[in-house]
Tab-separated table of C-alpha atoms in Angstrom:
chain	number	residue	atom	x	y	z
I	1	MET	CA	-62.843	95.732	34.798
I	2	LYS	CA	-63.280	99.369	35.794
I	3	ILE	CA	-60.326	101.557	34.796
I	4	LEU	CA	-59.698	105.063	36.049
I	5	PHE	CA	-57.751	106.887	33.308
I	6	VAL	CA	-55.778	109.988	34.307
I	7	ASN	CA	-54.808	112.523	31.663
I	8	GLN	CA	-52.961	115.761	32.444
I	9	THR	CA	-54.623	117.789	29.680
I	10	GLY	CA	-58.131	118.108	28.353
I	11	GLU	CA	-56.847	118.955	24.876
I	12	MET	CA	-56.461	116.745	21.792
I	13	TYR	CA	-52.773	115.991	21.299
I	14	GLY	CA	-51.294	112.741	19.996
I	15	SER	CA	-51.494	110.937	23.321
I	16	GLU	CA	-55.150	111.876	23.730
I	17	ILE	CA	-56.018	110.770	20.192
I	18	GLY	CA	-54.491	107.372	20.942
I	19	LEU	CA	-56.576	107.059	24.095
I	20	LEU	CA	-59.685	108.178	22.223
I	21	VAL	CA	-59.298	105.279	19.770
I	22	LEU	CA	-58.856	102.904	22.701
I	23	LEU	CA	-62.068	104.106	24.360
I	24	GLY	CA	-64.441	104.015	21.423
I	25	LYS	CA	-65.641	102.914	17.968
I	26	PRO	CA	-67.189	100.695	19.214
I	27	ARG	CA	-67.144	101.261	22.935
I	28	PRO	CA	-65.211	98.402	24.574
I	29	VAL	CA	-67.215	95.757	26.398
I	30	ASP	CA	-64.340	94.318	28.434
I	31	PHE	CA	-63.722	97.455	30.524
I	32	SER	CA	-65.506	100.600	31.627
I	33	ALA	CA	-63.751	103.941	31.913
I	34	ILE	CA	-63.662	106.854	34.317
I	35	LEU	CA	-61.700	109.877	33.048
I	36	VAL	CA	-59.806	112.232	35.348
I	37	SER	CA	-58.528	115.357	33.566
I	38	PRO	CA	-58.994	119.109	33.204
I	39	LYS	CA	-61.825	120.320	30.989
I	40	GLY	CA	-61.206	120.659	27.271
I	41	LYS	CA	-61.744	119.251	23.783
I	42	PHE	CA	-60.641	115.776	24.835
I	43	VAL	CA	-63.289	115.582	27.543
I	44	GLU	CA	-66.004	116.584	25.086
I	45	ALA	CA	-64.807	113.988	22.555
I	46	THR	CA	-64.949	111.185	25.151
I	47	ARG	CA	-68.181	112.232	26.882
I	48	HIS	CA	-70.234	109.396	25.333
I	49	LEU	CA	-67.430	106.834	25.752
I	50	ILE	CA	-66.895	107.024	29.514
I	51	ASP	CA	-68.994	106.379	32.593
I	52	ALA	CA	-67.957	109.583	34.342
I	53	HIS	CA	-65.535	112.510	34.224
I	54	GLU	CA	-63.806	114.006	37.231
I	55	GLU	CA	-62.111	117.363	36.844
I	56	LEU	CA	-58.632	117.673	38.331
I	57	GLU	CA	-56.210	120.526	37.782
I	58	PHE	CA	-52.541	119.669	37.378
I	59	GLY	CA	-49.628	121.937	38.251
I	60	GLY	CA	-45.886	122.252	37.956
I	61	TYR	CA	-45.107	123.060	41.562
I	62	GLY	CA	-41.960	121.650	43.137
I	63	TRP	CA	-42.193	119.334	46.112
I	64	LEU	CA	-40.791	121.906	48.511
I	65	LYS	CA	-42.230	125.056	46.949
I	66	ARG	CA	-45.919	124.262	47.458
I	67	PRO	CA	-46.345	121.354	49.877
I	68	ASP	CA	-49.889	122.544	50.632
I	69	TRP	CA	-50.852	122.181	46.951
I	70	GLN	CA	-49.216	118.742	46.785
I	71	LEU	CA	-51.199	117.525	49.784
I	72	LYS	CA	-54.512	118.886	48.460
I	73	PHE	CA	-53.870	117.280	45.062
I	74	VAL	CA	-53.273	113.837	46.621
I	75	LEU	CA	-56.346	114.138	48.852
I	76	LYS	CA	-58.554	115.174	45.900
I	77	PHE	CA	-57.296	112.259	43.856
I	78	MET	CA	-57.858	109.797	46.702
I	79	ALA	CA	-61.425	111.107	47.052
I	80	ILE	CA	-62.007	110.434	43.343
I	81	ILE	CA	-60.757	106.862	43.762
I	82	ARG	CA	-63.017	106.410	46.780
I	83	ARG	CA	-66.070	107.657	44.827
I	84	HIS	CA	-65.592	105.392	41.819
I	85	ASN	CA	-63.803	102.390	43.313
I	86	PRO	CA	-61.828	101.440	40.175
I	87	ASP	CA	-60.015	98.138	39.786
I	88	VAL	CA	-56.915	99.860	38.405
I	89	VAL	CA	-55.551	103.358	37.759
I	90	VAL	CA	-53.968	104.043	34.349
I	91	ILE	CA	-51.913	107.229	33.897
I	92	ASN	CA	-52.075	108.128	30.214
I	93	TYR	CA	-49.269	110.672	30.095
I	94	GLU	CA	-47.277	112.959	32.379
I	95	GLY	CA	-48.184	115.518	35.012
I	96	ASN	CA	-47.800	115.122	38.783
I	97	VAL	CA	-47.255	111.383	38.317
I	98	PRO	CA	-45.505	110.780	41.668
I	99	LEU	CA	-48.507	112.283	43.460
I	100	LEU	CA	-50.880	110.084	41.453
I	101	VAL	CA	-48.825	107.010	42.354
I	102	ILE	CA	-48.845	107.968	46.030
I	103	GLY	CA	-52.624	108.439	45.988
I	104	SER	CA	-53.193	105.147	44.193
I	105	ARG	CA	-50.990	103.197	46.551
I	106	LEU	CA	-52.522	104.771	49.644
I	107	MET	CA	-55.919	103.671	48.310
I	108	ARG	CA	-54.465	100.205	47.561
I	109	ARG	CA	-55.155	100.424	43.835
I	110	PRO	CA	-52.798	99.012	41.190
I	111	VAL	CA	-51.365	101.785	39.023
I	112	ILE	CA	-50.153	101.400	35.428
I	113	ARG	CA	-48.150	104.063	33.582
I	114	MET	CA	-48.459	104.628	29.838
I	115	LEU	CA	-45.090	105.993	28.755
I	116	LYS	CA	-45.420	108.025	25.550
I	117	ARG	CA	-42.276	110.125	25.579
I	118	GLU	CA	-38.569	109.551	25.409
I	119	VAL	CA	-36.516	108.891	28.537
I	120	ARG	CA	-33.234	110.603	27.862
I	121	SER	CA	-31.494	113.969	27.665
I	122	LEU	CA	-31.778	115.660	24.284
I	123	THR	CA	-28.747	117.919	24.164
I	124	SER	CA	-29.107	118.489	20.424
I	125	SER	CA	-32.474	120.132	20.861
I	126	ALA	CA	-31.800	121.694	24.264
I	127	ILE	CA	-34.901	119.968	25.619
I	128	GLY	CA	-34.228	117.688	28.545
I	129	TYR	CA	-36.115	114.527	29.429
I	130	GLN	CA	-33.599	113.384	32.012
I	131	MET	CA	-35.352	111.240	34.587
I	132	SER	CA	-35.695	112.876	37.973
I	133	ALA	CA	-35.438	111.039	41.282
I	134	THR	CA	-39.194	111.397	41.867
I	135	ASP	CA	-39.998	110.136	38.384
I	136	ARG	CA	-37.708	107.149	38.887
I	137	TRP	CA	-39.500	106.459	42.171
I	138	SER	CA	-42.892	106.603	40.460
I	139	PHE	CA	-41.831	104.071	37.822
I	140	LEU	CA	-40.460	101.687	40.416
I	141	ASN	CA	-43.630	102.006	42.488
I	142	SER	CA	-45.981	101.342	39.573
I	143	ASN	CA	-47.309	97.859	38.879
I	144	GLY	CA	-46.335	98.079	35.234
I	145	VAL	CA	-45.511	100.365	32.320
I	146	ILE	CA	-46.998	100.270	28.801
I	147	CYS	CA	-44.545	101.934	26.407
I	148	ILE	CA	-45.346	103.607	23.099
I	149	SER	CA	-42.434	101.996	21.232
I	150	LYS	CA	-39.655	99.472	21.678
I	151	THR	CA	-37.158	102.328	21.684
I	152	VAL	CA	-38.900	103.990	24.620
I	153	GLU	CA	-39.164	100.676	26.479
I	154	GLN	CA	-35.412	100.118	26.144
I	155	GLN	CA	-34.684	103.713	27.201
I	156	LEU	CA	-36.801	103.138	30.313
I	157	ARG	CA	-35.008	99.914	31.232
I	158	ASP	CA	-31.635	101.603	30.719
I	159	ALA	CA	-32.619	104.644	32.805
I	160	LEU	CA	-33.915	102.471	35.659
I	161	ASN	CA	-31.043	100.000	35.290
I	162	VAL	CA	-33.451	97.066	35.302
I	163	GLY	CA	-33.597	93.884	33.283
I	164	ALA	CA	-36.277	91.861	31.534
I	165	GLU	CA	-37.960	91.104	34.860
I	166	PHE	CA	-39.208	94.680	35.182
I	167	PRO	CA	-42.931	94.788	34.173
I	168	ALA	CA	-42.798	96.911	31.018
I	169	THR	CA	-44.089	96.166	27.524
I	170	THR	CA	-44.587	97.885	24.171
I	171	ILE	CA	-47.950	98.371	22.478
I	172	TYR	CA	-48.088	100.690	19.469
I	173	ASP	CA	-50.975	103.145	19.651
I	174	ALA	CA	-54.065	102.208	17.682
I	175	GLN	CA	-54.929	103.857	14.369
I	176	GLU	CA	-57.993	103.302	12.241
I	177	ILE	CA	-57.746	103.136	8.431
I	178	PRO	CA	-60.378	105.608	7.155
I	179	ASN	CA	-61.848	105.718	3.667
I	180	PHE	CA	-62.399	109.235	2.362
I	181	PRO	CA	-64.089	109.584	-1.048
I	182	ALA	CA	-62.069	111.448	-3.670
I	183	SER	CA	-64.827	114.048	-3.895
I	184	GLU	CA	-64.516	114.792	-0.171
I	185	ILE	CA	-60.734	115.175	-0.438
I	186	ALA	CA	-61.108	117.489	-3.440
I	187	ALA	CA	-63.646	119.604	-1.566
I	188	ARG	CA	-61.363	119.896	1.449
I	189	ARG	CA	-58.403	120.889	-0.755
I	190	ALA	CA	-60.555	123.632	-2.256
I	191	GLU	CA	-61.509	124.842	1.235
I	192	LEU	CA	-57.808	125.052	2.112
I	193	GLY	CA	-57.053	127.011	-1.048
I	194	ILE	CA	-55.049	124.248	-2.769
I	195	ALA	CA	-55.531	124.222	-6.543
I	196	ASP	CA	-55.894	120.985	-8.509
I	197	ASP	CA	-52.455	121.377	-10.113
I	198	GLU	CA	-50.665	122.203	-6.847
I	199	LEU	CA	-48.650	119.760	-4.719
I	200	ALA	CA	-49.350	119.963	-0.992
I	201	VAL	CA	-46.586	119.157	1.507
I	202	GLY	CA	-48.045	118.928	5.002
I	203	LEU	CA	-46.582	119.197	8.501
I	204	PHE	CA	-48.833	118.307	11.438
I	205	ALA	CA	-47.665	119.199	14.947
I	206	ARG	CA	-48.221	121.405	17.920
I	207	LEU	CA	-46.144	124.535	17.460
I	208	HIS	CA	-43.317	123.683	19.822
I	209	PRO	CA	-39.539	123.923	19.178
I	210	VAL	CA	-39.117	120.171	19.677
I	211	LYS	CA	-41.126	119.536	16.504
I	212	GLY	CA	-38.500	121.208	14.289
I	213	ILE	CA	-41.070	123.125	12.253
I	214	GLU	CA	-38.531	125.706	11.133
I	215	ASN	CA	-36.804	122.955	9.119
I	216	LEU	CA	-39.714	122.839	6.691
I	217	ILE	CA	-39.646	126.627	6.383
I	218	LYS	CA	-35.917	126.473	5.582
I	219	ALA	CA	-36.419	123.646	3.087
I	220	ALA	CA	-39.438	125.206	1.372
I	221	PRO	CA	-37.556	127.675	-0.929
I	222	VAL	CA	-35.339	124.833	-2.195
I	223	ILE	CA	-38.394	122.672	-2.877
I	224	ALA	CA	-40.315	125.542	-4.476
I	225	LYS	CA	-37.435	126.233	-6.863
I	226	GLU	CA	-37.871	122.726	-8.297
I	227	PHE	CA	-41.647	122.678	-7.908
I	228	PRO	CA	-43.168	126.173	-8.196
I	229	GLN	CA	-46.594	124.562	-7.787
I	230	ALA	CA	-45.723	123.276	-4.282
I	231	ARG	CA	-47.665	124.532	-1.249
I	232	PHE	CA	-46.594	124.059	2.361
I	233	MET	CA	-49.299	123.425	4.932
I	234	ILE	CA	-48.537	123.723	8.660
I	235	VAL	CA	-51.354	122.301	10.764
I	236	GLY	CA	-51.239	122.960	14.496
I	237	ASP	CA	-51.514	125.646	17.097
I	238	ALA	CA	-49.220	127.058	19.747
I	239	ASP	CA	-48.438	124.609	22.533
I	240	PRO	CA	-49.570	125.867	25.964
I	241	SER	CA	-46.186	124.805	27.373
I	242	SER	CA	-44.279	127.048	24.949
I	243	THR	CA	-44.528	130.779	24.435
I	244	SER	CA	-46.667	132.279	21.688
I	245	ALA	CA	-43.471	133.998	20.537
I	246	TYR	CA	-42.402	130.758	18.838
I	247	LYS	CA	-45.527	130.798	16.688
I	248	ASP	CA	-44.819	134.425	15.765
I	249	GLU	CA	-41.207	133.536	14.933
I	250	LEU	CA	-42.351	130.806	12.559
I	251	HIS	CA	-44.724	133.143	10.736
I	252	GLU	CA	-42.010	135.784	10.455
I	253	MET	CA	-39.536	133.214	9.209
I	254	ALA	CA	-41.991	132.107	6.507
I	255	ARG	CA	-42.592	135.720	5.501
I	256	LYS	CA	-38.857	136.344	5.108
I	257	SER	CA	-38.365	133.157	3.081
I	258	GLY	CA	-39.535	134.977	-0.033
I	259	ILE	CA	-42.341	132.459	-0.625
I	260	GLY	CA	-44.614	133.336	2.271
I	261	GLU	CA	-47.668	133.151	0.011
I	262	LYS	CA	-47.028	129.436	-0.489
I	263	PHE	CA	-47.611	128.618	3.191
I	264	ILE	CA	-50.990	127.585	4.562
I	265	TRP	CA	-51.486	127.923	8.332
I	266	THR	CA	-54.564	126.196	9.717
I	267	ASN	CA	-54.065	126.339	13.496
I	268	TYR	CA	-55.813	123.498	15.361
I	269	VAL	CA	-58.076	121.149	13.389
I	270	SER	CA	-60.326	118.514	14.914
I	271	ASP	CA	-59.858	116.097	12.015
I	272	PRO	CA	-56.107	116.036	11.182
I	273	VAL	CA	-56.310	112.715	9.315
I	274	LYS	CA	-58.882	114.139	6.927
I	275	VAL	CA	-56.570	117.100	6.277
I	276	MET	CA	-53.620	114.733	5.743
I	277	ALA	CA	-55.608	113.108	2.967
I	278	THR	CA	-55.451	116.418	1.070
I	279	CYS	CA	-51.634	116.297	1.047
I	280	ASP	CA	-49.405	114.726	-1.564
I	281	LEU	CA	-46.683	114.141	1.039
I	282	VAL	CA	-46.287	114.554	4.807
I	283	VAL	CA	-43.086	115.666	6.567
I	284	HIS	CA	-42.178	115.206	10.223
I	285	PRO	CA	-38.858	116.946	11.033
I	286	THR	CA	-39.156	116.408	14.784
I	287	ARG	CA	-36.184	116.602	17.147
I	288	ALA	CA	-37.672	114.084	19.580
I	289	GLU	CA	-40.413	111.499	19.311
I	290	GLY	CA	-41.311	108.456	21.335
I	291	TYR	CA	-43.461	107.038	18.529
I	292	GLY	CA	-44.760	109.431	15.875
I	293	ARG	CA	-48.562	109.282	15.717
I	294	VAL	CA	-48.453	111.742	12.824
I	295	ILE	CA	-46.620	109.107	10.789
I	296	VAL	CA	-49.160	106.316	11.220
I	297	GLU	CA	-51.977	108.805	10.660
I	298	ALA	CA	-50.390	109.754	7.329
I	299	TRP	CA	-49.958	106.088	6.423
I	300	SER	CA	-53.598	105.433	7.320
I	301	VAL	CA	-54.652	107.700	4.428
I	302	GLY	CA	-51.974	106.423	2.058
I	303	ARG	CA	-49.403	109.209	2.317
I	304	ALA	CA	-45.635	108.666	2.322
I	305	ILE	CA	-43.436	110.306	4.956
I	306	VAL	CA	-40.200	112.284	5.008
I	307	ALA	CA	-39.005	112.430	8.618
I	308	SER	CA	-36.039	112.873	10.923
I	309	ASP	CA	-34.351	109.643	11.989
I	310	ILE	CA	-34.975	109.956	15.710
I	311	ASP	CA	-35.811	107.176	18.167
I	312	GLY	CA	-39.472	106.105	17.858
I	313	THR	CA	-39.908	107.771	14.475
I	314	GLY	CA	-36.910	105.975	13.043
I	315	GLU	CA	-38.054	102.713	14.626
I	316	ILE	CA	-41.378	102.502	12.812
I	317	ILE	CA	-40.109	103.874	9.483
I	318	HIS	CA	-37.187	101.426	9.465
I	319	ALA	CA	-39.625	98.632	10.375
I	320	SER	CA	-42.164	99.501	7.699
I	321	GLY	CA	-40.139	101.084	4.909
I	322	GLY	CA	-42.888	103.677	4.589
I	323	GLY	CA	-40.752	106.797	4.246
I	324	LEU	CA	-37.390	108.479	3.794
I	325	LEU	CA	-35.279	109.524	6.784
I	326	HIS	CA	-32.784	112.323	7.358
I	327	GLU	CA	-30.658	113.403	10.316
I	328	VAL	CA	-32.206	115.765	12.851
I	329	ASP	CA	-32.162	119.391	11.612
I	330	ASP	CA	-30.707	118.372	8.227
I	331	TYR	CA	-33.227	120.406	6.251
I	332	GLU	CA	-31.125	120.183	3.067
I	333	THR	CA	-31.443	116.388	2.919
I	334	MET	CA	-35.072	116.758	3.888
I	335	ALA	CA	-35.581	119.067	0.889
I	336	ARG	CA	-33.851	116.569	-1.420
I	337	HIS	CA	-36.068	113.752	-0.181
I	338	VAL	CA	-39.222	115.806	-0.684
I	339	ILE	CA	-38.133	116.741	-4.207
I	340	GLN	CA	-37.306	113.095	-4.948
I	341	LEU	CA	-40.779	111.915	-3.934
I	342	LEU	CA	-42.623	114.753	-5.626
I	343	ARG	CA	-40.779	113.848	-8.836
I	344	ASP	CA	-41.645	110.166	-8.509
I	345	PRO	CA	-45.351	109.500	-7.764
I	346	GLN	CA	-44.786	105.758	-8.120
I	347	GLN	CA	-42.138	105.669	-5.373
I	348	ARG	CA	-44.370	107.860	-3.262
I	349	ALA	CA	-47.235	105.387	-3.661
I	350	GLU	CA	-45.001	102.381	-2.955
I	351	LEU	CA	-43.682	103.883	0.292
I	352	ALA	CA	-47.188	104.861	1.347
I	353	ALA	CA	-48.442	101.314	0.715
I	354	LEU	CA	-45.672	99.873	2.895
I	355	GLY	CA	-46.598	102.265	5.693
I	356	THR	CA	-50.313	101.538	5.374
I	357	ASN	CA	-49.690	97.785	5.551
I	358	TRP	CA	-47.527	98.232	8.665
I	359	THR	CA	-50.228	100.371	10.292
I	360	ARG	CA	-52.914	97.828	9.475
I	361	GLU	CA	-50.837	94.995	10.972
I	362	ASN	CA	-49.489	96.764	14.063
I	363	CYS	CA	-52.085	99.397	14.988
I	364	ASN	CA	-55.415	97.618	14.574
I	365	PRO	CA	-57.759	99.161	17.201
I	366	GLU	CA	-59.388	95.850	18.180
I	367	HIS	CA	-56.045	94.120	18.583
I	368	TYR	CA	-54.753	97.112	20.531
I	369	ARG	CA	-57.663	96.980	22.963
I	370	ALA	CA	-57.194	93.244	23.455
I	371	GLN	CA	-53.479	93.660	24.166
I	372	PHE	CA	-54.147	96.633	26.427
I	373	VAL	CA	-56.747	94.830	28.544
I	374	GLU	CA	-54.551	91.727	28.775
I	375	ARG	CA	-51.509	93.710	29.875
I	376	VAL	CA	-53.394	95.898	32.356
I	377	ALA	CA	-54.974	92.847	33.987
I	378	GLN	CA	-51.593	91.107	34.069
I	379	PHE	CA	-49.731	94.089	35.536
I	380	ALA	CA	-52.510	94.817	38.040
I	381	SER	CA	-52.020	91.349	39.486
I	382	TYR	CA	-48.337	92.057	40.125
I	383	PRO	CA	-47.207	93.713	43.333
I	384	ALA	CA	-45.579	97.120	42.888
I	385	SER	CA	-41.826	97.310	43.177
I	386	LYS	CA	-40.065	96.550	46.444
I	387	GLN	CA	-39.522	100.260	46.931
I	388	ALA	CA	-41.086	101.459	50.157
I	389	LEU	CA	-43.818	104.051	50.080
């Protein structure tokens, strides 16, 4: 089976990391891949795992504002399909999805959506994911939807007002269980400036308001009062979709906290799991999350989690028992949970073991590929919805 994967960014965010695991180590034998995306780190990482790459630039133009751009985009995409003649088109994330569905259907190719975000309005975080009419149309005109979590799948069914007959399923993203020698972890800690007697609390996220990064900065002085040897590592760079001012605000907030010297800022790293292994504990105070790749990555290296109890994040932590949960933006409870686990290494290890076992059972890369191929083949055989093109 030849699959044409479409990805709106060439960078390495959580969605791209999940797709990278699907595509390689070892390279699958039951499907071949064509990648359509802008240039970037993700393209370079997949170069040896795909048969070809086609560059396509995505945009945020409204349907009526730039109809010329919309038409050119669809025609370019149809030309790509014509060149490679794939059996199915798989849209890995968001970005001009209705246009991609139109192009696929005009070329008579089945199209599968991979839904990796929430489908609801987040009034608490002032970030809206309310489904638009065009997005609803694109779901109903797809042959099937692979959701990142059961929570997201249910949100989708509720938003579309459809029942069990609608072709949607949940497959948790794959995650390998690495084995880093203690000497390698110690060397990396030294590179990061973390002393042997210090306790590292890590946060891994793109620097975007939805990730709630300021909650760790607010909690840090409370934690440091109990554990003066604590360090706070924030791993991630500014999100292209947000302004660089947010990154500056975070740095200024840390400076004013009175413990600015305890923060470690790494910007983007190509090996986040290896950096997670240097932490004693990982926090994830996100305000929205369809799944929480950071969480399973932390579990894969045996680290417990303190996280906000939100949708996909809450789903997998409740299912596994691999961490402690707090309400969104409740940094005081978050601080208490961090202090509790730093005080109790045995509880920390027990929670981490539960999370690692859940990851091993639910995110095995080979099992993920098998489920993915089975579902894509199944959905591709279904007709798209009765909606008219």
